[in-house]
Tab-separated table of C-alpha atoms in Angstrom:
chain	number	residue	atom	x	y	z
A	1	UNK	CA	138.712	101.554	93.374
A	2	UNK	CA	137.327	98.415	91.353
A	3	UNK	CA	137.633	96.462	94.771
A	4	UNK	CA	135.774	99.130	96.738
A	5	UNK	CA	133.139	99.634	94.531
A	6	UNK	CA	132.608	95.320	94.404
A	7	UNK	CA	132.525	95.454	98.172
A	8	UNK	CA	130.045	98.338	98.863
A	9	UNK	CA	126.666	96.866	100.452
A	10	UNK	CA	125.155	98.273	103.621
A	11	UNK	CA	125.596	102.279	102.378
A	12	UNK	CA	123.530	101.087	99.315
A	13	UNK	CA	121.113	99.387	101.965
A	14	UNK	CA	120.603	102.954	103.554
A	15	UNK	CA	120.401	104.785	99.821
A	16	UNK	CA	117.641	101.955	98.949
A	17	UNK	CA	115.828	102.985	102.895
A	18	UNK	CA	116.556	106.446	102.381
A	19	UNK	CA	115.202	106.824	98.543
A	20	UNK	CA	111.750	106.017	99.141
A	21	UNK	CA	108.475	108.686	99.491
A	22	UNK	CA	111.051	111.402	100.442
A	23	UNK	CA	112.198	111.425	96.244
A	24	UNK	CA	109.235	109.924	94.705
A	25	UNK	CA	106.929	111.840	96.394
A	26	UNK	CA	108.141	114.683	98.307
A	27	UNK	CA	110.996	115.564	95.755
A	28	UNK	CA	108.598	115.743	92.626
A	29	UNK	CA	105.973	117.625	94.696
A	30	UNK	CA	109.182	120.498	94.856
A	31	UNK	CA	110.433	120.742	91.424
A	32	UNK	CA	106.204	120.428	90.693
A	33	UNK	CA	105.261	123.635	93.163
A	34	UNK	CA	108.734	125.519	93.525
A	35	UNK	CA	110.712	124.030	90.384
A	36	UNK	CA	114.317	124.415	91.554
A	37	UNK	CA	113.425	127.052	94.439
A	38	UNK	CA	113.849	124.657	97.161
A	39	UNK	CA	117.031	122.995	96.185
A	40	UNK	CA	118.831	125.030	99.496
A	41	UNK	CA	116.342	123.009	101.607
A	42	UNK	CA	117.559	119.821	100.157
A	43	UNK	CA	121.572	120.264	100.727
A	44	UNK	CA	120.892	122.373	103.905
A	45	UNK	CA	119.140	119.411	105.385
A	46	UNK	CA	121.378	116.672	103.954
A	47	UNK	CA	124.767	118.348	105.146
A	48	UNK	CA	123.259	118.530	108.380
A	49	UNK	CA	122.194	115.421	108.868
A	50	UNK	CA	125.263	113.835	107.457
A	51	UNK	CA	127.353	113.221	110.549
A	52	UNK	CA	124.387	111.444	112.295
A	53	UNK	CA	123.863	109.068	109.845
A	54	UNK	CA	127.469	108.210	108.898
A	55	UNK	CA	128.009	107.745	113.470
A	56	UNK	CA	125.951	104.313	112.442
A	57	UNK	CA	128.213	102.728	110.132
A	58	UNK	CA	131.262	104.053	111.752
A	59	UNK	CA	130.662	103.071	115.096
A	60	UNK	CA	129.379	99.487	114.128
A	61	UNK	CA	132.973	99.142	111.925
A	62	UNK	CA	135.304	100.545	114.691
A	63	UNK	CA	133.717	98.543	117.558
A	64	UNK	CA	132.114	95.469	115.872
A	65	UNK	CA	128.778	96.517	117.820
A	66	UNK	CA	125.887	98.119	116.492
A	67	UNK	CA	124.242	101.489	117.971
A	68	UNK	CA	121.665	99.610	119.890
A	69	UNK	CA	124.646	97.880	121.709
A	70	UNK	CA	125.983	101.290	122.139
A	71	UNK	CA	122.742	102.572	123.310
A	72	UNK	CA	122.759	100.263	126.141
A	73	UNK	CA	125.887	101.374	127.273
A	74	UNK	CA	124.452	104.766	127.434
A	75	UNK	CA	121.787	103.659	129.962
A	76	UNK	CA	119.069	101.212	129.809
A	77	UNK	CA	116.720	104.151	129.344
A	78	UNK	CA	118.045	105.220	125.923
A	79	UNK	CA	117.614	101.422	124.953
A	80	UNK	CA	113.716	101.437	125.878
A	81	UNK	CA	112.779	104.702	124.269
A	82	UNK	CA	114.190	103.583	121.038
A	83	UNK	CA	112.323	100.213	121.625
A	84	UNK	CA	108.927	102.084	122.442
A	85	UNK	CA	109.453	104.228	119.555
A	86	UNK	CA	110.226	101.885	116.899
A	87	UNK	CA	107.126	99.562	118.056
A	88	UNK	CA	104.680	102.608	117.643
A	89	UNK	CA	106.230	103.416	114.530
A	90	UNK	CA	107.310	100.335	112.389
A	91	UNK	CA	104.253	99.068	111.300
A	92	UNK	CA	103.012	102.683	109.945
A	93	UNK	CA	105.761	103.119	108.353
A	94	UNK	CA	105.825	99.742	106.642
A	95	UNK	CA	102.375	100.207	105.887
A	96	UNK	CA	103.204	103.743	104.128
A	97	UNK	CA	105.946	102.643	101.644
A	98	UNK	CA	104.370	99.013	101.323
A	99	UNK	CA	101.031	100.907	99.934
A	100	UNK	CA	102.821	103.585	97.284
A	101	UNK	CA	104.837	100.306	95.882
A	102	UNK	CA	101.375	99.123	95.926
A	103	UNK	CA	100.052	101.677	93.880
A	104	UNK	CA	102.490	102.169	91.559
A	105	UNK	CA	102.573	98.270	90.525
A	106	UNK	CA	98.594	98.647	90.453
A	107	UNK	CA	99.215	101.281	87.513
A	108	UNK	CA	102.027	100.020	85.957
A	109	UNK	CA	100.638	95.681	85.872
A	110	UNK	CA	97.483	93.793	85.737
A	111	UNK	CA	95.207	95.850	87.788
A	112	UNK	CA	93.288	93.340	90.177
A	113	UNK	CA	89.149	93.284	90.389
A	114	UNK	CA	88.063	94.280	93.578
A	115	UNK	CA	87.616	90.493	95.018
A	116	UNK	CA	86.405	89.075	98.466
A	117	UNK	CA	89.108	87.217	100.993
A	118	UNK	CA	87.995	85.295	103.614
A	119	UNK	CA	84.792	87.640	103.848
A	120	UNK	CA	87.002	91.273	103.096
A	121	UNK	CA	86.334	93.029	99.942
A	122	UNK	CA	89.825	94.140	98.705
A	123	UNK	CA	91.182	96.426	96.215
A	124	UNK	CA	93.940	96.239	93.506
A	125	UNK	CA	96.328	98.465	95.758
A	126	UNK	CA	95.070	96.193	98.684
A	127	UNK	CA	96.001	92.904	96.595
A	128	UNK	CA	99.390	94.347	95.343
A	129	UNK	CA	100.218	95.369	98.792
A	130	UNK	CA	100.109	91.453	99.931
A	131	UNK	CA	101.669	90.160	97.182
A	132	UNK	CA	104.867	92.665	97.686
A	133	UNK	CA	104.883	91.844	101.135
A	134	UNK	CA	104.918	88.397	100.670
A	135	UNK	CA	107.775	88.847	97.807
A	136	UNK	CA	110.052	90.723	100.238
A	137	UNK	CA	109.346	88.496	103.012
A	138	UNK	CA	110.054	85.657	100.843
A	139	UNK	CA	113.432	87.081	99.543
A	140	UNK	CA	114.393	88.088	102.856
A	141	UNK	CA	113.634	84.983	104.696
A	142	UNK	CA	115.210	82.449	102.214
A	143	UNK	CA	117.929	84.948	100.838
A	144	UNK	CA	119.026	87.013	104.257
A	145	UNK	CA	121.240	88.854	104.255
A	146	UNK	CA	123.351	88.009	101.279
A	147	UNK	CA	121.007	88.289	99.169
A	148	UNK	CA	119.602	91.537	100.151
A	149	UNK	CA	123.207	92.567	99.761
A	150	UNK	CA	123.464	91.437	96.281
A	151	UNK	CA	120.122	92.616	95.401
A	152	UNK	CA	120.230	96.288	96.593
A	153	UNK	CA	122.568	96.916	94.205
A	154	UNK	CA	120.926	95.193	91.083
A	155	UNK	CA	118.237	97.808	92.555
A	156	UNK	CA	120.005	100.764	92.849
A	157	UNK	CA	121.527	100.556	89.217
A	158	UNK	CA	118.539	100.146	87.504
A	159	UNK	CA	116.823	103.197	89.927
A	160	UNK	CA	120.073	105.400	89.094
A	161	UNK	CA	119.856	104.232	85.603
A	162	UNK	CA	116.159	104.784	84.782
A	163	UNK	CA	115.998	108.339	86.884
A	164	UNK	CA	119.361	110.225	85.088
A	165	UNK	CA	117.952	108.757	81.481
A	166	UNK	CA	114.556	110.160	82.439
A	167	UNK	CA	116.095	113.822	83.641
A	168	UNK	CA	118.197	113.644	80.468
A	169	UNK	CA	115.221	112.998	78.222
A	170	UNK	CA	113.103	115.432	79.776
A	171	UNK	CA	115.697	118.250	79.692
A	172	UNK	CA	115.669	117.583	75.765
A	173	UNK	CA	112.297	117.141	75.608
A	174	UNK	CA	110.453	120.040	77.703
A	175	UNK	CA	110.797	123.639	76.742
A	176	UNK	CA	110.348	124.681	80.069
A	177	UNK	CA	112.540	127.298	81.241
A	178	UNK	CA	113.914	127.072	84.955
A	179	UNK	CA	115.081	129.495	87.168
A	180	UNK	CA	117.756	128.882	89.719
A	181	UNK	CA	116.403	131.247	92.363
A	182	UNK	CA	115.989	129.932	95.268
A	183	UNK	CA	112.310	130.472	97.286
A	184	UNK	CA	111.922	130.427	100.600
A	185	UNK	CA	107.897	129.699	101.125
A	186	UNK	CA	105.630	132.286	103.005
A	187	UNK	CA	101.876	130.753	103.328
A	188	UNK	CA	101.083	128.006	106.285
A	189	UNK	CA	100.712	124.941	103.552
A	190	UNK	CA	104.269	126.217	101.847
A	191	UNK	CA	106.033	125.904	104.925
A	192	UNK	CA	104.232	122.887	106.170
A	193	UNK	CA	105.448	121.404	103.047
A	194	UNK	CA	108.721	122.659	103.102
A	195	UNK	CA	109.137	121.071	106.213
A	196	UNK	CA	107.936	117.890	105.750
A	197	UNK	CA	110.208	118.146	102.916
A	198	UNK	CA	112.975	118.392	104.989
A	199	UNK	CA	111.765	115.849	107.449
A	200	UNK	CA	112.498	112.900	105.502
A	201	UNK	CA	115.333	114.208	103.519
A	202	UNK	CA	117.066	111.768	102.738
A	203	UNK	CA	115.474	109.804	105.128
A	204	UNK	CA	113.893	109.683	109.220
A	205	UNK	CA	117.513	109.528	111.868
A	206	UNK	CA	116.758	106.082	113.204
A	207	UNK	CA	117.817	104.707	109.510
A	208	UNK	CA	121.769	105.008	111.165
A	209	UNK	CA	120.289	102.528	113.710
A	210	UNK	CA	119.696	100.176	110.900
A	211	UNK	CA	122.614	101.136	108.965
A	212	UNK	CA	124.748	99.710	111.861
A	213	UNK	CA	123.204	96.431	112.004
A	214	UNK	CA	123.825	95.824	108.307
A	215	UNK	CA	127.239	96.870	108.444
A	216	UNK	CA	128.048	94.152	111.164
A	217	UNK	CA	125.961	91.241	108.646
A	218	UNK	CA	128.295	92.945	106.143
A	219	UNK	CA	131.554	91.989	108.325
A	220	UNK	CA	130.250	88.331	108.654
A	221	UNK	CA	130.750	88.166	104.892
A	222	UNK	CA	133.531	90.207	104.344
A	223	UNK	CA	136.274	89.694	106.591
A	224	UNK	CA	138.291	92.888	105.335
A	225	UNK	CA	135.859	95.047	105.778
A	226	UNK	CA	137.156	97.549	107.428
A	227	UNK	CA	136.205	100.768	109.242
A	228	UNK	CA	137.605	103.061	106.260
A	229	UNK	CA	135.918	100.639	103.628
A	230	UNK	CA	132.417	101.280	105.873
A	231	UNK	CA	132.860	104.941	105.826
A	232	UNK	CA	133.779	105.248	101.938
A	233	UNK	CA	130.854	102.846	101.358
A	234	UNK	CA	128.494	104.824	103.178
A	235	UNK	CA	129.531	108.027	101.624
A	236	UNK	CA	129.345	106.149	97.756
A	237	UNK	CA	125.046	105.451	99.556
A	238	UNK	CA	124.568	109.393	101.147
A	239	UNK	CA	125.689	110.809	98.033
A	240	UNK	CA	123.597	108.735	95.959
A	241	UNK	CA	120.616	109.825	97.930
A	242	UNK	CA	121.598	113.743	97.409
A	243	UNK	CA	122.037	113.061	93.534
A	244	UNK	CA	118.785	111.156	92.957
A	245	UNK	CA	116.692	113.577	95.369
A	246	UNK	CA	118.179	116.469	92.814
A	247	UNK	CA	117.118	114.788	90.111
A	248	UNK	CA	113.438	113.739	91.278
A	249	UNK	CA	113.320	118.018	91.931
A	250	UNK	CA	114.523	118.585	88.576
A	251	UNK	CA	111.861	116.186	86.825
A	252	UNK	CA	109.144	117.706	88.729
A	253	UNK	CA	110.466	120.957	87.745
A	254	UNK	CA	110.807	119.736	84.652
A	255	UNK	CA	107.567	118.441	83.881
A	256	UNK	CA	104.944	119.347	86.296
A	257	UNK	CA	106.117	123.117	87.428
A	258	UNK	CA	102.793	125.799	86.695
A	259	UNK	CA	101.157	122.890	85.236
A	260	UNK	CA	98.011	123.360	87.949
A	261	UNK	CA	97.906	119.797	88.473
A	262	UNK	CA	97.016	118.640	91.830
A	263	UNK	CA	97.672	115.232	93.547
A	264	UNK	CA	94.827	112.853	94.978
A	265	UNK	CA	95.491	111.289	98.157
A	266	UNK	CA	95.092	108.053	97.037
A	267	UNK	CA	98.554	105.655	96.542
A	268	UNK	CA	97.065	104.398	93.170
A	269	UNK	CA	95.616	107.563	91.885
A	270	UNK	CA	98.790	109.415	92.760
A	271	UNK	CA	100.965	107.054	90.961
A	272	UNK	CA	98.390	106.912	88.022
A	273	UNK	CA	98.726	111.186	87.842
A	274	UNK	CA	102.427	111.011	87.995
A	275	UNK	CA	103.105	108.736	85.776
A	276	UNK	CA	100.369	109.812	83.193
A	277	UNK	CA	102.393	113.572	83.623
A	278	UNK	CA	105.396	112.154	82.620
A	279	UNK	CA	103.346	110.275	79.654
A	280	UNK	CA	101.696	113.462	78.458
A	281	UNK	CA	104.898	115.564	78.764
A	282	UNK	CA	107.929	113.490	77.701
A	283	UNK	CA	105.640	111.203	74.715
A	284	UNK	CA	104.562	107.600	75.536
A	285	UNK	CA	108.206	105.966	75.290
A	286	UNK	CA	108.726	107.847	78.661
A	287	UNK	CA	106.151	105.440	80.574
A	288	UNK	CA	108.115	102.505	81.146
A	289	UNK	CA	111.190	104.405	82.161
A	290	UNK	CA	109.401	106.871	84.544
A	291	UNK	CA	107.570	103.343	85.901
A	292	UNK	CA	110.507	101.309	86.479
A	293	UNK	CA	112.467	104.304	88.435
A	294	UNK	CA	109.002	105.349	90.254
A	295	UNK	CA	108.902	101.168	91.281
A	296	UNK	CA	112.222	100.455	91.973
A	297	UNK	CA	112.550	103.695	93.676
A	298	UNK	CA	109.636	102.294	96.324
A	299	UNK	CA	110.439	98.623	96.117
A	300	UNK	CA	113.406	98.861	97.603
A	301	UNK	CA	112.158	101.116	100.511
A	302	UNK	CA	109.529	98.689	101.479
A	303	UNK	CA	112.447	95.311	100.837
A	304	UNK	CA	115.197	97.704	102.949
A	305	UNK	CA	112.596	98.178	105.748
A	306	UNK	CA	110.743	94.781	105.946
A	307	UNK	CA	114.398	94.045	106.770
A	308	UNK	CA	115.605	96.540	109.134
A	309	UNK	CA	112.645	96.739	111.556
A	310	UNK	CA	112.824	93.248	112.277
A	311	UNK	CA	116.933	93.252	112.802
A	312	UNK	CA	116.850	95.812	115.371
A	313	UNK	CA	113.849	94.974	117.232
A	314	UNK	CA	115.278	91.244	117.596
A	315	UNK	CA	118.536	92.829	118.615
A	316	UNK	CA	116.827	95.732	120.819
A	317	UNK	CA	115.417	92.633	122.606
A	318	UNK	CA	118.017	90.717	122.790
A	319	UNK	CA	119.827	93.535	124.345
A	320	UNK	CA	117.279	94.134	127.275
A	321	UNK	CA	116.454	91.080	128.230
A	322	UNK	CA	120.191	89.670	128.222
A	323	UNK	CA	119.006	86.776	126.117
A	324	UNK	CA	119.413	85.182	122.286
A	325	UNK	CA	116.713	84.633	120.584
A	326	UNK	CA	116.848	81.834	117.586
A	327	UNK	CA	114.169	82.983	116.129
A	328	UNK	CA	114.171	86.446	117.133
A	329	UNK	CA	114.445	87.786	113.764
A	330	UNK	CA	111.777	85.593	111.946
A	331	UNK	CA	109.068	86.401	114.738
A	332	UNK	CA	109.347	90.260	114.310
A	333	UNK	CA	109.417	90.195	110.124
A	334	UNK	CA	106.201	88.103	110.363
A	335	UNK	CA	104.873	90.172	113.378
A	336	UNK	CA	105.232	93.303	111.179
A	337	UNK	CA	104.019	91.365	107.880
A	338	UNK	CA	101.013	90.678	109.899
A	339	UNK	CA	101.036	94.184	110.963
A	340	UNK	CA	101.145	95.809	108.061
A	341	UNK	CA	98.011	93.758	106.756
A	342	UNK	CA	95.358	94.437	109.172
A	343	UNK	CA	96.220	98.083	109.015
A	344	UNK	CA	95.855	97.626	105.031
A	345	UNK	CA	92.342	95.712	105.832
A	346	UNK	CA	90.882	97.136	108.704
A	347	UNK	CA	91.947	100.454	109.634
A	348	UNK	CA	92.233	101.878	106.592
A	349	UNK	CA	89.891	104.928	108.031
A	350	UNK	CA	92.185	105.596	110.274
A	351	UNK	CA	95.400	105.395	107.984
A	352	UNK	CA	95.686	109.365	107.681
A	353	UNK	CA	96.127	109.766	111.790
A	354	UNK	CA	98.714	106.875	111.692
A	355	UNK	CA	100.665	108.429	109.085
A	356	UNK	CA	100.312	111.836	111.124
A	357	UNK	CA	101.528	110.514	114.593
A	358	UNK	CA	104.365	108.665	112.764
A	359	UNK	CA	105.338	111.272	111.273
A	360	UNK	CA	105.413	113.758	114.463
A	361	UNK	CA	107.651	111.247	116.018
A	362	UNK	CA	110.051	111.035	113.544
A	363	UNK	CA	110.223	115.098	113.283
A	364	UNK	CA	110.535	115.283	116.916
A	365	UNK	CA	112.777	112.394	117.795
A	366	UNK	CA	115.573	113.252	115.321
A	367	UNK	CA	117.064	115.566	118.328
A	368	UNK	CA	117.504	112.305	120.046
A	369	UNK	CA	119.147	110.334	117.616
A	370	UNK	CA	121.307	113.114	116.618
A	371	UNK	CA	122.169	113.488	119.964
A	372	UNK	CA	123.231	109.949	121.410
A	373	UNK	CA	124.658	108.841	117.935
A	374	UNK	CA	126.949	112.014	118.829
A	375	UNK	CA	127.315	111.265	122.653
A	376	UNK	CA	128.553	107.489	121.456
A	377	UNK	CA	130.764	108.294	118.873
A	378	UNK	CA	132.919	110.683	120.829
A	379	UNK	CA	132.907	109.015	124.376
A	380	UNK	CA	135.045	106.505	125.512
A	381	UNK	CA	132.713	103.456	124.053
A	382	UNK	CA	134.703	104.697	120.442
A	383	UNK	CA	137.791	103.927	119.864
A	384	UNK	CA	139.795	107.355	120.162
A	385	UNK	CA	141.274	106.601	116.365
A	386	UNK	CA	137.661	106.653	115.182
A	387	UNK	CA	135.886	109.405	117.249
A	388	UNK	CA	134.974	112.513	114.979
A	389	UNK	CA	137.494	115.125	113.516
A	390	UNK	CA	137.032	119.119	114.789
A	391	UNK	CA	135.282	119.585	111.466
A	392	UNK	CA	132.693	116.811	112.557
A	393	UNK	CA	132.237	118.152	115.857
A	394	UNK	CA	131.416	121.580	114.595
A	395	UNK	CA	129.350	119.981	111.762
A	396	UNK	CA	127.827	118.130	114.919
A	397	UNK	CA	126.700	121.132	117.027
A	398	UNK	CA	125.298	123.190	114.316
A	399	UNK	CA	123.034	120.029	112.939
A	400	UNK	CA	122.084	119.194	116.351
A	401	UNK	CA	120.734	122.412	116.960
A	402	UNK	CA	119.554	122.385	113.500
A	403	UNK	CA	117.497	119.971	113.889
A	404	UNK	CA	116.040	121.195	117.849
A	405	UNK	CA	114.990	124.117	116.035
A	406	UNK	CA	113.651	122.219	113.109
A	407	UNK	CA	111.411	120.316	115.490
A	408	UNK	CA	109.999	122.990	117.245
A	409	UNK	CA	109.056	124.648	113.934
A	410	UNK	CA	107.448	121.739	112.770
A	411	UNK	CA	105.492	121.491	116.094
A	412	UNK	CA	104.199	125.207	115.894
A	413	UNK	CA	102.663	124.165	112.300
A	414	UNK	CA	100.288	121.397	113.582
């Protein structure tokens, strides 16, 4: 067990992806509006989104190739819409994650004068924003992948660390009692929330994508790692995910339920108010662990996905063109670097209606993933040894249609 848990590495990659504005953000918002009412929506979603995210890691062990290989052996076609969807949705994304890290260091460090760059007035979220980029890009160009590997989990002790002591301090310190019944909302913006609640719980489909690419760096550095050792390392990262998304529910709960308190828009604001709720609620020894698990929560979102984007758009290419690319990998991390940055600088009006169309097509593309990841994993391209159990099939089925109807729900709401 002491050998397993040293070698576990990509499944902490996808908890560190997958942990991000889902449980920072969306989690608190729960236990804060519903306290523990909408805890069915959080295993309901994560049990059926399980066997679509674990095809990733298992596929990539069993055949040494990652999904997007698999993809193209699907049909070119299945190749391009993941390339045409990851382009009009990577540097949103990036942008989103990149910006709450932003404001959460803003609260929590110096706080930066509004200054002028090369003509631009910037902000202290603006400034932060650049200077985490630049970190991550920094550790991720000079470190790769071993270092990311060794990292994450650094990371993901302290986050798991600083979250449970949190819960545990609030539960002793709050005299707030909860009820375990569940809710299931009535009003439009209840079940608009609700589902973008379950959206990104634990995290958008095309993270299995991602999670396949790092399990194949993994195998470069670990020569025993082996398809087993891939699935029990993913299940040590999924499970993480459903603990720490429970426990983000049960601090909002905790602290913010019938308090009246509403959230501003703003990525430094927000992260000011929750942090300041914590403050006010737990007594000012809580700030710096509610800051460090609020940071490293969203750090290693925007580190995990500086990384990922860049992997499988290098490898996407790769793949369609029928080339190698030396340099493949460095052109797309400073492509979306760049990215990110204008968006920051000059579309910042605009920022709501990226986050909105990014967020429509990860609702309504998770069909798609869910349904090649399952085509791939039980056709002949998967070793018959590997290919799902009858439990996984049926758990297969009912999440695919799960998540058909999911989409159409969410589409009726808009």
């Amino acid at each position: 067990m002491v050998e397993k848990l040293k070698n576990l590495g990509p499944g902490l990659l996808f908890a560190g992806a997958a942990i991000g504005v889902s449980h920072l953000v969306q989690s608190t918002r729960a236990g804060a509006d519903f306290g523990l009412g909408l805890i069915w929506a959080l295993f309901l979603v994560t049990l059926f989104k399980y066997p679509f995210f674990q095809y990733g890691p298992r596929y990539a062990a069993a055949t040494g190739e990652s999904l997007l290989d698999g993809y193209k052996k699907l049909g070119k076609s299945t190749l391009i819409a993941y390339y045409v969807l990851t382009l009009g949705t990577m540097f949103v994304i990036q942008m989103a994650v990149t910006i709450v890290t932003a404001g959460i260091a803003s609260t929590l460090f110096y706080e930066f004068e509004t200054t002028q760059i090369g003509g631009v007035a910037l902000n202290s979220v603006q400034i932060w924003s650049i200077l985490i980029l630049a970190i991550c890009l920094t550790l991720l160009l000079f470190g790769k992948y071993k270092l990311l590997d060794n990292l994450i989990k650094v990371i993901i002790i302290i986050l798991s660390i600083s979250t449970i002591a949190a819960v545990i301090m609030a539960m002793f310190n709050t005299g707030t009692p909860l009820s375990i019944a569940q809710v299931l909302p009535k009003n439009s913006l209840e079940i608009a929330f609700l589902i973008a609640f379950m959206g990104w719980m634990p995290g958008p489909l095309d993270i299995s994508v991602w999670h396949s690419l790092w399990t194949l760096e993994k195998k470069k550095t670990q020569v025993d790692f082996s398809t087993k050792g891939a699935l029990f390392d993913f299940n040590v990262g999924y499970i993480g995910t459903i603990i720490l998304g429970f426990c983000f529910v049960l601090l909002g709960a905790l602290v913010m339920f019938s308090s009246g308190e509403t959230f501003h828009s703003s990525a430094g604001i927000f992260a000011g108010q929750l942090i300041d709720m914590y403050t006010k609620s737990l007594g000012s020894w809580a700030y710096i662990i509610i800051g460090v698990a609020a940071f490293t929560t969203m750090f290693s979102t925007t580190l995990t996905t500086l990384d990922a984007s860049p992997r499988a758009m290098d490898r996407t290419s790769e793949l369609l063109l029928d080339r190698t690319f030396k340099f493949g990998y460095l052109f797309w991390i400073v492509l979306l670097c760049l990215g990110t940055i204008y968006i920051f600088l000059f579309l910042g009006s605009e920022m709501g209606l990226l986050i909105k169309i990014a967020t429509i097509l990860s609702f309504i593309t998770a069909p798609f993933y869910a349904i090649i990841n399952y085509i791939l994993i039980s056709g002949r391209h998967t070793p018959k040894d590997w290919q799902p159990s009858k439990n996984m099939h049926v758990l297969s089925w009912f999440g695919i249609l799960f998540l058909i109807g999911f989409s159409a729900w969410y589409l009726t709401t808009l």
